Amino acid sequence: MTLPLISLATVRHHHLARHRLCEAPTGAGKGQDLHQMLQDLTFVQLDSINTVSRAHHMILHARRTNYRPKALDKLLADRLAFEHWTHDASIIDMENFGHWKLKFARDAVIVKARYKNWRRDGYEEKFNTVLKHISDHGPCCSSDVGKDEKKGSGGWWDWHPSKTALEYLWRAGKLSVTHRQGFRKFYDLTERVIPQQHLDAQFAVEETINHACTTALDNLGFATSGELAAFWDLVTPAEAKQWCAAELSVGRLIEVELETAQGKPRRSFARPNVLDVPLMEPTKRIRILSPFDPALRDRKRTERLFGFHYRIEVFVPEAKRQYGYYVFPVLEGDRLIGRIDMKADRARDKMAVRAFWPEVGVRMGSGRTKALTSAIARSTALASVTNLEFAPDWLR
């Protein structure tokens, strides 16, 4: 049977709309407006690199230029969101917490096996000590526990046993992150952090699988079963594949062919009415995106949708590095037009722009250059700097 063929422009349009990148970024960026944004995105990834601002702040600022970090802090303090693991550490809308009990149970097994190879021995013996310390003294960070333990010499990831115990108990759901200071996590007992109605929520495994796959498809528009499983990293590829087969058999899913930037169609699943949803035309505004933006984090999907091969240069050996140490993708309308190397020099109160590399076929005329400069200027408030500084050869 010949499957419906969906044009690349349509697929890209759906992708951007579902990631809230078609509309003008003009909301309040706080309170209910920010909460709705998080609900629509479902989660935002956390990352410690602070070249311009941390990843989660850049993600939200790209969609709401009025956004400032304190607004997300308030959302977390009001317990409208919680911090845990998807494919990476993320801030997740609180309505999902009940479904995370499946992840807690699975991570309790998976992470324990992983830590036997990655961490020093002795952390399991620290569980009760850590839990009692928090129960008696309230929220703590890793420096508050294991003070008599020898600190590792193996760098950032060489944790002392009590630090490993904290992280394990968080991954297993016994502890929750109550707040951060800078990027340092403070943990408390989960029952003292999560609102009671979400603590009490109980879901069968089948309900959580349905929730995970449904919300992933709602966010992606078109997806393979593997992409649905990877979206939350909450269910297994086999569970997502079985869910797709069941939904397909009763007509709640259809199979389609998607055009790609490489020319080879890709078979995916979609809802039968996916093309009936009216979409807003993408604004032409230029946006500087985080490398961890949910619209881009699947690098293979980004390449199929935009013909944009992207990896963070920080992980590329110097001899093979084509761009700067840490570069940001730049979106204009429905097109990724290049990547920019910029850094907030807070000591000098400047946003230092080192280079912009346009994609092949992108002309940097005066109008586009002015729009890009305006996008850079909008990032200064988020980065807590005032002035712009451009290297003489910044336009490459």
XYZ file of N, CA, C and O in Angstrom, residues 66-161:
384
model
N 10.953 38.035 27.401
C 10.781 38.633 28.724
C 11.192 37.684 29.855
O 11.234 38.090 31.016
N 11.463 36.441 29.524
C 11.788 35.444 30.549
C 13.085 35.799 31.274
O 14.071 36.219 30.651
N 13.071 35.596 32.605
C 14.266 35.714 33.430
C 14.320 34.518 34.378
O 13.282 33.985 34.794
N 15.529 34.097 34.761
C 15.671 32.863 35.549
C 14.848 32.793 36.828
O 14.405 31.703 37.221
N 14.615 33.920 37.501
C 13.850 33.877 38.746
C 12.427 33.353 38.532
O 11.817 32.811 39.453
N 11.902 33.514 37.311
C 10.540 33.036 37.043
C 10.479 31.516 37.093
O 9.490 30.943 37.570
N 11.515 30.847 36.619
C 11.548 29.389 36.698
C 11.782 28.935 38.133
O 11.212 27.935 38.572
N 12.623 29.668 38.864
C 12.831 29.351 40.280
C 11.493 29.365 41.029
O 11.232 28.508 41.875
N 10.647 30.343 40.716
C 9.347 30.449 41.393
C 8.431 29.288 41.012
O 7.708 28.743 41.856
N 8.466 28.894 39.746
C 7.663 27.762 39.296
C 8.048 26.504 40.069
O 7.187 25.729 40.495
N 9.348 26.312 40.274
C 9.823 25.163 41.039
C 9.461 25.299 42.516
O 9.044 24.327 43.150
N 9.613 26.498 43.050
C 9.283 26.716 44.470
C 7.802 26.509 44.740
O 7.420 26.043 45.820
N 6.961 26.824 43.751
C 5.516 26.621 43.888
C 5.106 25.179 43.601
O 3.912 24.848 43.607
N 6.085 24.329 43.334
C 5.888 22.893 43.085
C 4.985 22.637 41.879
O 4.185 21.696 41.870
N 5.120 23.474 40.868
C 4.436 23.235 39.599
C 5.313 22.437 38.644
O 4.879 22.064 37.555
N 6.545 22.184 39.061
C 7.484 21.400 38.259
C 8.421 20.682 39.221
O 8.555 21.060 40.388
N 9.053 19.628 38.735
C 10.038 18.916 39.536
C 11.252 18.615 38.667
O 11.172 18.665 37.436
N 12.348 18.333 39.309
C 13.581 18.032 38.589
C 13.871 16.548 38.656
O 13.879 15.952 39.734
N 14.071 15.948 37.506
C 14.497 14.551 37.471
C 15.134 14.259 36.126
O 15.559 15.176 35.416
N 15.183 12.994 35.774
C 15.909 12.525 34.611
C 14.931 12.156 33.503
O 13.958 11.440 33.731
N 15.170 12.664 32.302
C 14.540 12.122 31.100
C 15.680 11.402 30.379
O 16.205 10.427 30.910
N 16.087 11.896 29.213
C 17.330 11.414 28.613
C 18.524 12.040 29.324
O 19.665 11.603 29.169
N 18.258 13.101 30.082
C 19.260 13.815 30.864
C 18.523 14.547 31.983
O 17.292 14.520 32.045
N 19.264 15.210 32.864
C 18.617 15.962 33.939
C 17.729 17.045 33.342
O 18.157 17.784 32.445
N 16.488 17.149 33.818
C 15.505 18.047 33.217
C 14.561 18.594 34.273
O 14.406 18.009 35.357
N 13.916 19.705 33.940
C 12.807 20.235 34.723
C 11.524 19.829 34.020
O 11.341 20.112 32.827
N 10.636 19.147 34.751
C 9.478 18.468 34.176
C 8.210 19.011 34.818
O 8.173 19.256 36.030
N 7.172 19.175 34.023
C 5.895 19.615 34.577
C 5.403 18.611 35.627
O 5.462 17.394 35.424
N 4.910 19.124 36.758
C 4.555 18.292 37.903
C 3.463 17.274 37.594
O 3.384 16.214 38.240
N 2.618 17.542 36.625
C 1.542 16.606 36.298
C 2.069 15.243 35.866
O 1.327 14.259 35.853
N 3.340 15.167 35.519
C 3.934 13.898 35.097
C 4.490 13.077 36.255
O 4.909 11.937 36.053
N 4.501 13.638 37.467
C 5.227 12.989 38.553
C 4.730 11.567 38.825
O 5.531 10.648 39.034
N 3.418 11.365 38.836
C 2.892 10.029 39.123
C 3.419 8.971 38.179
O 3.655 7.819 38.571
N 3.634 9.358 36.922
C 4.163 8.406 35.943
C 5.650 8.148 36.149
O 6.171 7.146 35.648
N 6.319 9.034 36.870
C 7.755 8.849 37.094
C 8.036 7.737 38.100
O 9.178 7.295 38.230
N 6.999 7.260 38.780
C 7.211 6.160 39.718
C 7.723 4.914 38.993
O 8.493 4.132 39.560
N 7.314 4.735 37.745
C 7.848 3.623 36.955
C 9.347 3.830 36.710
O 10.139 2.881 36.810
N 9.727 5.064 36.403
C 11.148 5.347 36.166
C 11.959 5.171 37.442
O 13.083 4.648 37.401
N 11.407 5.628 38.577
C 12.106 5.438 39.847
C 12.414 3.953 40.067
O 13.533 3.585 40.442
N 11.402 3.114 39.873
C 11.569 1.685 40.119
C 12.598 1.074 39.163
O 13.439 0.265 39.575
N 12.534 1.482 37.896
C 13.478 0.929 36.916
C 14.888 1.472 37.136
O 15.864 0.724 37.036
N 14.994 2.762 37.441
C 16.315 3.337 37.669
C 16.974 2.771 38.914
O 18.202 2.667 38.990
N 16.176 2.404 39.908
C 16.738 1.806 41.116
C 17.558 0.568 40.781
O 18.564 0.276 41.440
N 17.147 -0.152 39.743
C 17.868 -1.352 39.313
C 18.985 -0.992 38.338
O 20.139 -1.403 38.494
N 18.637 -0.195 37.321
C 19.599 0.123 36.258
C 20.777 0.928 36.787
O 21.943 0.627 36.498
N 20.488 1.969 37.572
C 21.556 2.841 38.066
C 22.459 2.103 39.045
O 23.676 2.296 39.043
N 21.876 1.242 39.863
C 22.701 0.479 40.800
C 23.713 -0.383 40.054
O 24.895 -0.441 40.413
N 23.263 -1.046 38.993
C 24.183 -1.857 38.192
C 25.243 -0.983 37.522
O 26.422 -1.352 37.453
N 24.833 0.182 37.062
C 25.755 1.098 36.387
C 26.796 1.637 37.362
O 27.981 1.748 37.041
N 26.353 1.979 38.557
C 27.258 2.566 39.544
C 28.312 1.579 40.021
O 29.379 1.988 40.501
N 28.040 0.289 39.920
C 29.046 -0.698 40.317
C 30.292 -0.578 39.448
O 31.406 -0.894 39.878
N 30.108 -0.123 38.213
C 31.245 0.050 37.302
C 31.795 1.476 37.328
O 32.976 1.703 37.085
N 30.918 2.466 37.590
C 31.306 3.871 37.467
C 31.778 4.507 38.766
O 32.551 5.463 38.733
N 31.297 4.035 39.908
C 31.547 4.727 41.174
C 32.387 3.873 42.119
O 32.499 2.656 41.960
N 32.923 4.538 43.113
C 33.655 3.813 44.140
C 32.689 3.008 45.012
O 31.529 3.378 45.167
N 33.198 1.930 45.604
C 32.378 1.066 46.451
C 32.002 1.792 47.745
O 32.633 2.773 48.142
N 30.961 1.281 48.394
C 30.609 1.761 49.721
C 29.419 2.699 49.763
O 28.947 3.038 50.857
N 28.894 3.087 48.601
C 27.802 4.069 48.636
C 26.502 3.463 49.165
O 25.704 4.166 49.796
N 26.268 2.174 48.932
C 25.025 1.553 49.396
C 24.932 1.551 50.918
O 23.832 1.659 51.476
N 26.091 1.457 51.585
C 26.095 1.468 53.045
C 25.744 2.852 53.605
O 25.490 3.002 54.810
N 25.733 3.871 52.727
C 25.465 5.241 53.166
C 23.983 5.628 53.049
O 23.602 6.723 53.470
N 23.158 4.766 52.474
C 21.751 5.122 52.245
C 21.055 5.567 53.534
O 20.464 6.658 53.591
N 21.081 4.726 54.551
C 20.353 5.039 55.785
C 20.938 6.266 56.483
O 20.193 7.087 57.043
N 22.256 6.412 56.430
C 22.907 7.558 57.067
C 22.466 8.864 56.388
O 22.144 9.852 57.057
N 22.463 8.850 55.062
C 22.070 10.039 54.301
C 20.601 10.367 54.549
O 20.229 11.533 54.781
N 19.743 9.360 54.505
C 18.312 9.599 54.717
C 18.046 10.134 56.127
O 17.220 11.035 56.320
N 18.748 9.597 57.125
C 18.548 10.075 58.495
C 19.055 11.514 58.646
O 18.413 12.351 59.309
N 20.185 11.817 58.013
C 20.717 13.180 58.088
C 19.706 14.178 57.526
O 19.448 15.231 58.142
N 19.118 13.863 56.389
C 18.146 14.772 55.780
C 16.868 14.830 56.601
O 16.281 15.902 56.790
N 16.428 13.682 57.114
C 15.223 13.655 57.943
C 15.383 14.528 59.183
O 14.469 15.251 59.575
N 16.583 14.495 59.757
C 16.829 15.239 60.999
C 17.165 16.703 60.768
O 16.783 17.568 61.572
N 17.873 16.994 59.691
C 18.432 18.335 59.496
C 17.848 19.095 58.319
O 18.172 20.275 58.140
N 17.012 18.456 57.517
C 16.422 19.152 56.381
C 17.275 19.058 55.124
O 18.223 18.270 55.061
N 16.951 19.856 54.097
C 17.632 19.757 52.796
C 19.146 19.888 52.929
O 19.654 20.654 53.765
N 19.850 19.122 52.101
C 21.307 19.189 52.113
C 21.843 19.055 50.703
O 21.131 18.623 49.783
N 23.095 19.432 50.537
C 23.790 19.231 49.271
C 24.926 18.242 49.511
O 25.140 17.778 50.629
N 25.664 17.922 48.478
C 26.678 16.870 48.593
C 27.785 17.223 49.576
O 28.379 16.338 50.191
N 28.060 18.524 49.760
C 29.122 18.908 50.690
C 28.693 18.795 52.151
O 29.523 18.905 53.052
N 27.391 18.585 52.384
C 26.892 18.455 53.762
C 26.977 17.036 54.296
O 26.737 16.801 55.484
N 27.266 16.084 53.420
C 27.325 14.684 53.834
C 28.708 14.117 53.498
O 29.409 14.635 52.646
N 29.058 13.056 54.197
C 30.333 12.394 53.912
C 31.548 13.247 54.188
O 32.568 13.131 53.500
N 31.465 14.102 55.209
C 32.584 15.023 55.478
C 33.846 14.293 55.904
O 34.950 14.834 55.786
N 33.712 13.066 56.431
C 34.881 12.299 56.854
C 35.384 11.365 55.753
O 36.309 10.591 55.966
N 34.749 11.444 54.572
C 35.121 10.549 53.483
C 36.186 11.184 52.597
O 36.166 12.389 52.350
N 37.083 10.364 52.123
C 38.146 10.849 51.247
C 37.562 11.258 49.907
O 36.831 10.502 49.276
N 37.848 12.468 49.506
C 37.376 12.957 48.209
C 38.223 12.351 47.108
O 39.432 12.144 47.259
N 37.593 12.070 45.996
C 38.294 11.434 44.888
C 39.241 12.382 44.180
O 39.114 13.601 44.254
N 40.182 11.811 43.465
C 41.136 12.602 42.671
C 40.906 12.422 41.187
O 41.706 12.851 40.372
N 39.789 11.781 40.858
C 39.523 11.471 39.454
C 38.708 12.513 38.726
O 38.184 12.254 37.648
N 38.540 13.707 39.306
C 37.850 14.782 38.608
C 36.388 14.889 39.004
O 35.935 14.369 40.030
N 35.645 15.582 38.150
C 34.254 15.965 38.403
C 33.383 14.786 38.801
O 32.516 14.874 39.662
N 33.584 13.624 38.136
C 32.685 12.494 38.324
C 33.166 11.495 39.377
O 32.536 10.475 39.589
N 34.298 11.784 40.018
C 34.800 10.869 41.045
C 34.177 11.255 42.387
O 34.758 11.969 43.191
N 32.961 10.778 42.615
C 32.179 11.166 43.789
C 32.592 10.361 45.017
O 32.923 9.182 44.921
N 32.509 10.998 46.192
C 32.663 10.243 47.429
C 31.372 9.443 47.663
O 30.314 9.751 47.097
N 31.421 8.387 48.477
C 30.268 7.480 48.602
C 28.958 8.149 48.988
O 27.892 7.779 48.485
